[in-house]
GROMACS .gro file of C-alpha atoms in nm:
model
  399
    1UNK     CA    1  -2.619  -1.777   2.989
    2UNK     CA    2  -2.948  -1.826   3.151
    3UNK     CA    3  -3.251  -1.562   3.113
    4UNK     CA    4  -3.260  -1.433   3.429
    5UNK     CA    5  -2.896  -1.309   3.431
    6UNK     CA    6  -3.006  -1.040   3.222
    7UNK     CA    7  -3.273  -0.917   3.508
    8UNK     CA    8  -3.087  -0.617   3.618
    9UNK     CA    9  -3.003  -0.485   3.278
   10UNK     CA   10  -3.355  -0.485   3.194
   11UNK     CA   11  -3.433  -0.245   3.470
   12UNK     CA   12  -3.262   0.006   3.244
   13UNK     CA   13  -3.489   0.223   3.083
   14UNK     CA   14  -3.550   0.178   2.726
   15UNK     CA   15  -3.329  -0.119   2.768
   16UNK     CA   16  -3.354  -0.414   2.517
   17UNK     CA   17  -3.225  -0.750   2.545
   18UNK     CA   18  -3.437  -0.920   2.248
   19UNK     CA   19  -3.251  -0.680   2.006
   20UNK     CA   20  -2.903  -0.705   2.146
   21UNK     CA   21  -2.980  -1.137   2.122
   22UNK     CA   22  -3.091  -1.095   1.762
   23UNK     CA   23  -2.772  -0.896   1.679
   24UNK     CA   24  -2.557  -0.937   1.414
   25UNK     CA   25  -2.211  -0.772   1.477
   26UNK     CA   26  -1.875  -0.842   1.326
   27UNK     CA   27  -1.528  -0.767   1.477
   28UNK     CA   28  -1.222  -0.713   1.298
   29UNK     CA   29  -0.862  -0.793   1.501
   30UNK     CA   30  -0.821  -1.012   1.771
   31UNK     CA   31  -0.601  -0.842   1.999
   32UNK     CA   32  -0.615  -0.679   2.290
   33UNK     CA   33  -0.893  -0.427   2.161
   34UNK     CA   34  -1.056  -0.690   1.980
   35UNK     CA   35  -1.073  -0.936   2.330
   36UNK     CA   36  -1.214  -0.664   2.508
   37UNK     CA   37  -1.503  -0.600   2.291
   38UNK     CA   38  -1.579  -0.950   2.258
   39UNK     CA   39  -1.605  -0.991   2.653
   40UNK     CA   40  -1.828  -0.705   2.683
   41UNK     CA   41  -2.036  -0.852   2.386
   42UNK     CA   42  -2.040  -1.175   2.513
   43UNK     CA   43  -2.175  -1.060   2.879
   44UNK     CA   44  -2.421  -0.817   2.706
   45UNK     CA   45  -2.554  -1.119   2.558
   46UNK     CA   46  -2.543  -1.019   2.184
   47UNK     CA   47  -2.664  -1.362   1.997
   48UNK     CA   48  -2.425  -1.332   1.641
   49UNK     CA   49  -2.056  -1.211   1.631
   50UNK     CA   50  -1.819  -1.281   1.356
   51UNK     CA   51  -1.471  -1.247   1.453
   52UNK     CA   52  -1.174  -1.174   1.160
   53UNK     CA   53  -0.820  -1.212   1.191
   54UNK     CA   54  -0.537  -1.360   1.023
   55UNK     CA   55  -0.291  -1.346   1.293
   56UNK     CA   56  -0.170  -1.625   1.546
   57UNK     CA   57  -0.114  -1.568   1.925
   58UNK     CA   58   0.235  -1.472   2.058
   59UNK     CA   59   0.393  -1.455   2.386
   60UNK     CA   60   0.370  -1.077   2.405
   61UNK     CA   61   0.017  -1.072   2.331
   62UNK     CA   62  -0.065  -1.193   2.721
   63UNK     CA   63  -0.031  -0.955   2.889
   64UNK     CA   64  -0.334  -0.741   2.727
   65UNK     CA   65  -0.532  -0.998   2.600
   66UNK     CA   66  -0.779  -1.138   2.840
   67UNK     CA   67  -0.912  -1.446   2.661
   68UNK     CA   68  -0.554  -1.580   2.566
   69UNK     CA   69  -0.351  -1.827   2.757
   70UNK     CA   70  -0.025  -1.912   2.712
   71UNK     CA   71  -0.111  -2.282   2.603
   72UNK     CA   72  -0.294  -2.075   2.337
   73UNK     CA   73   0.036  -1.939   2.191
   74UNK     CA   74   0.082  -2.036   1.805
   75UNK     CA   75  -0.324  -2.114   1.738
   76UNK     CA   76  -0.518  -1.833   1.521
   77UNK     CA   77  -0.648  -1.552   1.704
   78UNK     CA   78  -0.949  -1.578   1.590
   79UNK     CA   79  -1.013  -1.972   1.685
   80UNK     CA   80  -0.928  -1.897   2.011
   81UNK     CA   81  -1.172  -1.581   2.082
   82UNK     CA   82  -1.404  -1.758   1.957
   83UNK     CA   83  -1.397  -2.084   2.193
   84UNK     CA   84  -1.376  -1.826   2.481
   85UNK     CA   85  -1.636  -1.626   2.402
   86UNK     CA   86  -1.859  -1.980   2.417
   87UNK     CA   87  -1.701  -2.018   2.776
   88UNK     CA   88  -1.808  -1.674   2.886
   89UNK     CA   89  -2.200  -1.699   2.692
   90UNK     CA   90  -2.264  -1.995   2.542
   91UNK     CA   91  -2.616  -1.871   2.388
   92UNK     CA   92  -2.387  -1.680   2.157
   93UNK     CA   93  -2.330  -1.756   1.802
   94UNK     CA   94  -1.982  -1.710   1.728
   95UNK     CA   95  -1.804  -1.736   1.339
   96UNK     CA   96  -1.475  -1.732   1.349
   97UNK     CA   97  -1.286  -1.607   1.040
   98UNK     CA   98  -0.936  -1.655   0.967
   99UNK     CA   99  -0.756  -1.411   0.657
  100UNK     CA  100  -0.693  -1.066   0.610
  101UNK     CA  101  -1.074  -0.866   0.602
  102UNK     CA  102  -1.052  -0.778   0.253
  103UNK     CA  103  -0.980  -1.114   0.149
  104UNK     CA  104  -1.191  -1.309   0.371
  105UNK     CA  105  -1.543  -1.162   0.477
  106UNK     CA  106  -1.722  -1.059   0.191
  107UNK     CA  107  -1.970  -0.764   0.127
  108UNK     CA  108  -2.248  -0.918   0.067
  109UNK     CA  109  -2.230  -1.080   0.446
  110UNK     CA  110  -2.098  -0.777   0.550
  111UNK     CA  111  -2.461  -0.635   0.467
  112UNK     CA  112  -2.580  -0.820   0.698
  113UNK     CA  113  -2.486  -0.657   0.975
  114UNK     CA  114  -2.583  -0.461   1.233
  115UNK     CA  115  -2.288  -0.289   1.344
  116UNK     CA  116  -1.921  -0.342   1.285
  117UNK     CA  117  -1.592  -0.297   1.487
  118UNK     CA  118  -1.251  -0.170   1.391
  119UNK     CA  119  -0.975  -0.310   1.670
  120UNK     CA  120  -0.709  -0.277   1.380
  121UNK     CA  121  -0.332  -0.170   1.439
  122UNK     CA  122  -0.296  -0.035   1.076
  123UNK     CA  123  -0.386   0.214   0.862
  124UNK     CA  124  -0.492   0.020   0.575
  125UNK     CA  125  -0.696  -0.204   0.770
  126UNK     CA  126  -0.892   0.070   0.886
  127UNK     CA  127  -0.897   0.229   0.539
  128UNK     CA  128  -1.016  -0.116   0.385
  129UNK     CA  129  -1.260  -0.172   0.653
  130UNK     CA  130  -1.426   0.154   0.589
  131UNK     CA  131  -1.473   0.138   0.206
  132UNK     CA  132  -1.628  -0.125   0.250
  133UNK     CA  133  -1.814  -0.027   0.510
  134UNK     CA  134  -1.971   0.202   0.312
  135UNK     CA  135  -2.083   0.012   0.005
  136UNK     CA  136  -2.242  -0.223   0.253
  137UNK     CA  137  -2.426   0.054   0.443
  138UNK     CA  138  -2.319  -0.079   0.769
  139UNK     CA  139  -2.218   0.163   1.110
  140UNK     CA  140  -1.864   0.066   1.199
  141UNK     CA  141  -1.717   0.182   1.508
  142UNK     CA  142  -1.332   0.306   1.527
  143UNK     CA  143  -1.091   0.174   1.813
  144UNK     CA  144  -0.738   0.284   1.859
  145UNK     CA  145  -0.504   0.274   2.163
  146UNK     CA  146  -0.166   0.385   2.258
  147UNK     CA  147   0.001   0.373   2.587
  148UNK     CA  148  -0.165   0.555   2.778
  149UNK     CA  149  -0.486   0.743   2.566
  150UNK     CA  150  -0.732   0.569   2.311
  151UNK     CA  151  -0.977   0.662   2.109
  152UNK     CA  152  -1.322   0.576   1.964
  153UNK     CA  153  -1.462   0.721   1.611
  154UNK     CA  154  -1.798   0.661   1.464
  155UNK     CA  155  -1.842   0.664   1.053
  156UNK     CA  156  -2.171   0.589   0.982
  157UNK     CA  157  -2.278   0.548   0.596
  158UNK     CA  158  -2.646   0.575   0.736
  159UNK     CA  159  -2.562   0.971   0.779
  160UNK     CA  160  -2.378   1.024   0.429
  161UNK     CA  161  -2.293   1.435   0.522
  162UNK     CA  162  -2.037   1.290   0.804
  163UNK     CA  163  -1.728   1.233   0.784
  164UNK     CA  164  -1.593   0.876   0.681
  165UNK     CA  165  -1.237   0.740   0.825
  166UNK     CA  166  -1.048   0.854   0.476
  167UNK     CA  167  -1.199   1.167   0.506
  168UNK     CA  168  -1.017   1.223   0.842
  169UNK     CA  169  -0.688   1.085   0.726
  170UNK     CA  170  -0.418   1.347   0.767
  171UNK     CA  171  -0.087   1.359   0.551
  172UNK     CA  172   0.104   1.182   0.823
  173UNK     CA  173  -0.199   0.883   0.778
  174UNK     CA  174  -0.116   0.869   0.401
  175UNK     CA  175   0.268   0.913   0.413
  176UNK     CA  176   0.208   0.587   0.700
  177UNK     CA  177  -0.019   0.419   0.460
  178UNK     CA  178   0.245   0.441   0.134
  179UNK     CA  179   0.546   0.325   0.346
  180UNK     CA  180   0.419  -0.042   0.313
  181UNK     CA  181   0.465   0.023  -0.067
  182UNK     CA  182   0.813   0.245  -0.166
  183UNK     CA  183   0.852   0.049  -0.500
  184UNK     CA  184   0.772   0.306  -0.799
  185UNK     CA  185   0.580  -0.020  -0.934
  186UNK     CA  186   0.392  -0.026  -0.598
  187UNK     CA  187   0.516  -0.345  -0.477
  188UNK     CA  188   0.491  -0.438  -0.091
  189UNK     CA  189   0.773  -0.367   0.050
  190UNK     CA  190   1.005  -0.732   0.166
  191UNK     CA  191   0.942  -0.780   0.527
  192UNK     CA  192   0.773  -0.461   0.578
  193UNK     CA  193   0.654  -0.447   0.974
  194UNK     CA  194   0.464  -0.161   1.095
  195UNK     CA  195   0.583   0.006   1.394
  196UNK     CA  196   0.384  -0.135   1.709
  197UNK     CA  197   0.288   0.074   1.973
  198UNK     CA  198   0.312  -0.039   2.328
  199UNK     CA  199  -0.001  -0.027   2.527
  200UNK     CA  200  -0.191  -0.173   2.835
  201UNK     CA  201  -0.455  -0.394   2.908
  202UNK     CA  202  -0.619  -0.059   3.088
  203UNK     CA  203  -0.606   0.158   2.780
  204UNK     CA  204  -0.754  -0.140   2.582
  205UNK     CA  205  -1.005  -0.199   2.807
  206UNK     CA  206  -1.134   0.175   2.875
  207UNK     CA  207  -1.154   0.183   2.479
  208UNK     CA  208  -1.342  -0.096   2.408
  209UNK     CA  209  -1.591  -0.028   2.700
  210UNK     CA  210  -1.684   0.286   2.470
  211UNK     CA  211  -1.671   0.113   2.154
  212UNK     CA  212  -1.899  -0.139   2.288
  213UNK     CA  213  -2.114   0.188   2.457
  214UNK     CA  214  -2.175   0.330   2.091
  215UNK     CA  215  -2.301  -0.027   1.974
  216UNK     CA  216  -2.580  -0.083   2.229
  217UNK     CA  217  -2.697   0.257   2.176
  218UNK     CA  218  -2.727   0.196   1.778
  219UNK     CA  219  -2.878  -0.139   1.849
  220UNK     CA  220  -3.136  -0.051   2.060
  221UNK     CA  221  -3.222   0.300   1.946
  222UNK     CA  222  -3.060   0.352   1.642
  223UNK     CA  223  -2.857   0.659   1.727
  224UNK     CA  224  -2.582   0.758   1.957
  225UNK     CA  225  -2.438   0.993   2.195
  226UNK     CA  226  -2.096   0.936   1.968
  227UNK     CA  227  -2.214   1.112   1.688
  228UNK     CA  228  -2.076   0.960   1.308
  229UNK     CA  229  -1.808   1.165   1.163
  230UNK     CA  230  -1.668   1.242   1.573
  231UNK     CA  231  -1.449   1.102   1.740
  232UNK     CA  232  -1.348   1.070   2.109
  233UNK     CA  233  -1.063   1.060   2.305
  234UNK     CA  234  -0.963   0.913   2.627
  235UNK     CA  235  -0.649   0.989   2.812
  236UNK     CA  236  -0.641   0.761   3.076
  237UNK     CA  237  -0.338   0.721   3.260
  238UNK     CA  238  -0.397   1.116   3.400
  239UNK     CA  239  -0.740   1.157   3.365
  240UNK     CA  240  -0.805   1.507   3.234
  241UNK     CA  241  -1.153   1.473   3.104
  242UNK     CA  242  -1.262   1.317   2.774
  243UNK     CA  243  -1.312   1.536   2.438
  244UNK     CA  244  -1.459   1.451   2.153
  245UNK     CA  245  -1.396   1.664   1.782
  246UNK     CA  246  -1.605   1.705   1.481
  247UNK     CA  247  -1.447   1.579   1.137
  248UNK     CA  248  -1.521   1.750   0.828
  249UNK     CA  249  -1.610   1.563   0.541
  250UNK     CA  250  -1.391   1.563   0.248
  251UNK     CA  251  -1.578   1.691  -0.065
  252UNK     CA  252  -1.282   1.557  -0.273
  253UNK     CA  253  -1.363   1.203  -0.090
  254UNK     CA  254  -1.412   0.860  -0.292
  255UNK     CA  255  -1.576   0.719  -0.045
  256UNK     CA  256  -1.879   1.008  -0.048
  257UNK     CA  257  -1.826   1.046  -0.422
  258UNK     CA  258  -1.984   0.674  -0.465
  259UNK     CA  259  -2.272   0.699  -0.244
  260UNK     CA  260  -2.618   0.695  -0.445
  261UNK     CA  261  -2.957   0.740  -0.326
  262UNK     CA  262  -3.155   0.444  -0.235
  263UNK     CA  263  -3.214   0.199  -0.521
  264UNK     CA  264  -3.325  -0.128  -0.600
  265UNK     CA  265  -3.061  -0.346  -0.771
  266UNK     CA  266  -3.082  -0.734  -0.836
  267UNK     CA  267  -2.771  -0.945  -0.696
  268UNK     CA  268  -2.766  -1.252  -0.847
  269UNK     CA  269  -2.633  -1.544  -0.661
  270UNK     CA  270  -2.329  -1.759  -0.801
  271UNK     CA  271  -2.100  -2.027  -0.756
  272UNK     CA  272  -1.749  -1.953  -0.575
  273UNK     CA  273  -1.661  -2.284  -0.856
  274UNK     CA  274  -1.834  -2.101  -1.141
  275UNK     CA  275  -1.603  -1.880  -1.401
  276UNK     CA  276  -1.661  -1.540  -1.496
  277UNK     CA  277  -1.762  -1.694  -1.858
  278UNK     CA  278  -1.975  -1.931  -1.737
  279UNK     CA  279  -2.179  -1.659  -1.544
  280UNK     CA  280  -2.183  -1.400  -1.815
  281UNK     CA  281  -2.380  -1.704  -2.019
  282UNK     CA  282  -2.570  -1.782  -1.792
  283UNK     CA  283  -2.747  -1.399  -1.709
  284UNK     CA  284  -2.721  -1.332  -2.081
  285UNK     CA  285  -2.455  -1.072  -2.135
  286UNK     CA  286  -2.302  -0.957  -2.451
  287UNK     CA  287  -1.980  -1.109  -2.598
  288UNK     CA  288  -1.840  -0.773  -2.479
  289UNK     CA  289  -1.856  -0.783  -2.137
  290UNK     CA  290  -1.586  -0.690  -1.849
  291UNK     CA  291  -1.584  -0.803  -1.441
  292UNK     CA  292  -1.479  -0.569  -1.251
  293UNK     CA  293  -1.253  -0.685  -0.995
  294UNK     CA  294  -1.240  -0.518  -0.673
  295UNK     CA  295  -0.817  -0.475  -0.729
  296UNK     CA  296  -0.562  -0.453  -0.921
  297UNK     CA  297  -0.435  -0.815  -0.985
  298UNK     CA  298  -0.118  -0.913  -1.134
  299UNK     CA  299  -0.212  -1.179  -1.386
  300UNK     CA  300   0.113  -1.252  -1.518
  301UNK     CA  301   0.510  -1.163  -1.540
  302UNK     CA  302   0.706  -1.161  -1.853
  303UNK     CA  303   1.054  -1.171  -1.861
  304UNK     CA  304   1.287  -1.047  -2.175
  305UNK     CA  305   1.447  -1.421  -2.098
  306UNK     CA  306   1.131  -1.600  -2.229
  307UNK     CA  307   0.976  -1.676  -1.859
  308UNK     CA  308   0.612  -1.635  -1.795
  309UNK     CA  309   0.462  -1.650  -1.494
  310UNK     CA  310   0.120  -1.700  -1.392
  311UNK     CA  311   0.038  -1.525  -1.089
  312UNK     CA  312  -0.342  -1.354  -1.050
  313UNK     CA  313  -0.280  -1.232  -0.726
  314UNK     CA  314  -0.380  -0.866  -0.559
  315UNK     CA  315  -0.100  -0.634  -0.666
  316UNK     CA  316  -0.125  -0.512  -0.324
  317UNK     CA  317  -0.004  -0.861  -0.189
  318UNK     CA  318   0.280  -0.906  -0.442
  319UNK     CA  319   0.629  -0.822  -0.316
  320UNK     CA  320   0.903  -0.664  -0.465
  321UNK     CA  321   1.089  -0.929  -0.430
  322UNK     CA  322   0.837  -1.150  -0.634
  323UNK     CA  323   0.876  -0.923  -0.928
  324UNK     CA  324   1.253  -1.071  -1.008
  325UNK     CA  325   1.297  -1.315  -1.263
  326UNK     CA  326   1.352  -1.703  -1.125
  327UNK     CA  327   1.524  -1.776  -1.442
  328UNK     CA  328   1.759  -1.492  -1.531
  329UNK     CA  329   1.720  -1.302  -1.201
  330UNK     CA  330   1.592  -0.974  -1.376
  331UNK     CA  331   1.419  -0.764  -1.113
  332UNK     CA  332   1.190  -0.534  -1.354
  333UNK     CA  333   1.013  -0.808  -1.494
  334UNK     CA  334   0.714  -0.666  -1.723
  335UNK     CA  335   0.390  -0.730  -1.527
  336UNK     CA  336   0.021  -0.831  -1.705
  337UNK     CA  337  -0.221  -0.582  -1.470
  338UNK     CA  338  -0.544  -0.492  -1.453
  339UNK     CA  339  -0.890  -0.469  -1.250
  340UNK     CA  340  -1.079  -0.608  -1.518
  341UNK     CA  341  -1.147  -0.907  -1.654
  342UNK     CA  342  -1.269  -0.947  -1.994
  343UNK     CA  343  -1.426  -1.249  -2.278
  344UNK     CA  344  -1.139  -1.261  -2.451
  345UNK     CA  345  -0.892  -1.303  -2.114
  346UNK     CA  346  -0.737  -1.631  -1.960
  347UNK     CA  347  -0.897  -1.535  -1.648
  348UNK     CA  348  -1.228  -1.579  -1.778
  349UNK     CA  349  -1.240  -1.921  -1.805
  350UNK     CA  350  -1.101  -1.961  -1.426
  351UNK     CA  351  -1.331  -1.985  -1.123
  352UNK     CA  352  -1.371  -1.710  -0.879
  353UNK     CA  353  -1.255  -1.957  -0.580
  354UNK     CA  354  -0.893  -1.953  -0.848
  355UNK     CA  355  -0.925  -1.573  -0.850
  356UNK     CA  356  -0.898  -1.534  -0.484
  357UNK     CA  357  -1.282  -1.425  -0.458
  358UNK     CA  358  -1.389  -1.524  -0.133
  359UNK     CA  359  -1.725  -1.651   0.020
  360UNK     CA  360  -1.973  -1.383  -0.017
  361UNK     CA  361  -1.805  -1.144  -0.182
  362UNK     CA  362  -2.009  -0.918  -0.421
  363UNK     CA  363  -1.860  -0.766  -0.759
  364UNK     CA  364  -1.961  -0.671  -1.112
  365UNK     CA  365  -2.004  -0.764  -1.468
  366UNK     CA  366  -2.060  -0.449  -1.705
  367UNK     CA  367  -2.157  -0.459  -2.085
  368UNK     CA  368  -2.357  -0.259  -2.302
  369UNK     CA  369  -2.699  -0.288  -2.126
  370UNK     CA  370  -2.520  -0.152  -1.822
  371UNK     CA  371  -2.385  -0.350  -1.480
  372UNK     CA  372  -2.507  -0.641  -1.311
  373UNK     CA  373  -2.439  -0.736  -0.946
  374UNK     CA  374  -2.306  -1.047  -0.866
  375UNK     CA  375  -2.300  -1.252  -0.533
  376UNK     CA  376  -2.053  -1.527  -0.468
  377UNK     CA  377  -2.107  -1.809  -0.265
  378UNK     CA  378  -1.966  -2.102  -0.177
  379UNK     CA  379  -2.234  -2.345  -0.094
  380UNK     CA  380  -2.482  -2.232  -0.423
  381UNK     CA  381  -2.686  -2.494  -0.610
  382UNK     CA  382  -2.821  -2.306  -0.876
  383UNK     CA  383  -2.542  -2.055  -1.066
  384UNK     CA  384  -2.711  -1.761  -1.220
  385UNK     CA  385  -3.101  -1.838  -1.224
  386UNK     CA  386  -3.161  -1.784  -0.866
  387UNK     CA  387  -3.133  -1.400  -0.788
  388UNK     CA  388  -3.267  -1.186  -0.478
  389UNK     CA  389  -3.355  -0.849  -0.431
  390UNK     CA  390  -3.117  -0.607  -0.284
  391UNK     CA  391  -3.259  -0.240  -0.130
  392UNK     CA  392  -2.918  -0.075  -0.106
  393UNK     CA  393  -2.798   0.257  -0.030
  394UNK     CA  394  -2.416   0.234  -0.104
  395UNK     CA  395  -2.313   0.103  -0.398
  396UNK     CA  396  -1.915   0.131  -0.356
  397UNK     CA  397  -1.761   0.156  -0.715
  398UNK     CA  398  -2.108   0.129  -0.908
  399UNK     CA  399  -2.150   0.388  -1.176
   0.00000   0.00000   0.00000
């Protein structure tokens, strides 16, 4: 998109197109929220989105979509945004990412953003989305949409006495959020599909217009009307005027309990082919060390038959059904689990890639000298030696 299509938004004042082209912005979902936002980003001329989702394109999904076709049907959600968003600007940089957030975009990138944007349809999403949110330090910007009403929320790390998203979560949001997982064990429950809500391409795009709203005004001046810790809502098949509600922060909270006050901490860079053992040598750690994993993994199931299993998978991704026994059919198998990873464990000699760490990600070793922060990336050279400094305000789980 040429220069001089951006000539009438530069007659408004305080308007700034050289920071919205320097942008870095990430979108999580695809959908119809998701498409909306990345028009509007895409003719606002913001230079860098990343776009996650895991999901492919269905029939249903035209109708409120507005960068789908139907030839698009069966091709990742994600792909396809991204191609369109090219059509619509191509001075745009465009990543598209294809897994589940928590899985697939890690922290430390995540740090690098400007601004982020939830167009999730799920509780957990949003829940995942802001924890980590908050140990990266970024502004994310809450979209949800029913039938005929949305809403936008902003949670802002940046302003630490707001409200966050799980501070807001009511006991119908956490009664929502442990249906996925009925099993006493906490297994996912087999085939588990949450309830979808129909909605229009009007309600979608009235929402993201807003969400998108709240962005330029953080990008350009830092602040916005949207305050963090609100949120607003929009009925708008019977316009009745807008409202917008205060959230109290939760002093009971996780997500406030683990902010600290601005430090200096060394990440040092890794291999996504290195092992935990292999980096705990290399930076010099005791023989007692532990990684800190950022869930609880399965590692293994036992059976009273004789089988083992090796699994080291998210315990949060393993069914119920994947906790009966192949060989006897017992469906209480006994279950190796833990968060941490230790010298004396299998898992130490396996590489993160093997572990399900992805690409950026950012987790920690602790011994008796105290914790060190790791980065993971896949396209490192050097495995340990090379280390940057990292001026961070949130440090998630950190002690």
């Amino acid at each position: 998109m040429s220069e001089d299509k951006y000539e009438r938004l530069k007659r408004i004042p305080n308007w700034s197109q050289e920071k919205l082209a320097n942008a870095k912005v990430a979108v999580f979902g695809c959908g119809a929220l998701g498409n909306e936002v990345l028009k509007n980003l895409a003719l606002l001329g913001v230079g860098n989105i990343w776009v996650v989702d895991y999901d492919t394109i269905e029939k249903h999904n035209l109708t409120r979509s507005v960068l789908f076709r139907e030839s698009d049907i069966g091709r990742y959600k994600a792909e396809v945004v991204a191609e369109r968003v090219k059509e619509i600007n191509p001075d745009t940089q465009v990543y598209p990412i294809i897994g589940k957030l928590e899985f697939a975009f890690g922290r430390g990138l995540l740090r690098e953003m400007d601004v982020a944007f939830g167009c999730l349809d799920s509780i957990g999403a949003r829940r995942e989305l802001n924890e980590r949110c908050y140990f990266a330090g970024v502004p994310w910007i809450d979209g949800g949409i029913g039938h005929n009403s949305g809403n936008v929320a902003l949670w802002n790390p940046r302003v630490p006495e707001t409200a966050c998203y799980q501070c807001a979560m009511d006991d119908f949001a956490w009664e929502k959020l442990h249906e996925r997982y009925p099993c006493p064990r906490g297994y996912l429950q087999d085939n588990y599909e949450e309830v979808k809500i129909a909605t229009t391409i009007m309600t979608a795009s009235v929402t993201a217009a807003y969400q998108v709203e709240v962005a330029v005004q953080l990008l350009i001046r830092e602040e916005s009307d949207l305050k963090s810790g609100h949120q607003l809502f929009l009925p708008v098949t019977i316009p009745k005027g807008f409202e917008t509600i205060k959230l109290n922060v939760d002093k009971k909270c996780r997500i406030h309990a683990s902010l600290l006050k601005k430090q200096e901490r060394e990440i040092h860079k890794v291999s996504l082919d290195n092992s935990p053992r292999q980096v705990a040598e290399k930076i010099g750690l005791s023989n007692d060390w532990e990684l800190e994993l950022l869930f609880d993994y399965v590692f293994k199931f036992t059976c009273s038959c004789g089988d083992v299993e090796t699994v080291r998978k998210p315990k949060k991704e393993i069914k119920q059904s994947e906790a009966k026994c192949p060989q006897c059919g017992n469906s209480s198998r006994s279950a190796i689990e833990g968060f941490r990873i230790n010298a004396e464990s299998e898992e130490a000699d396996c590489s993160f890639f093997d572990l399900g760490l992805c690409d950026r990600e950012i987790i920690q070793f602790v011994d008796e000298k105290g914790r060190v922060d790791i980065e993971i990336e896949s396209d490192t050279q050097e495995t340990a030696s090379d280390s940057v400094t990292n001026f961070q305000e949130v440090v998630g789980n950190s002690a």
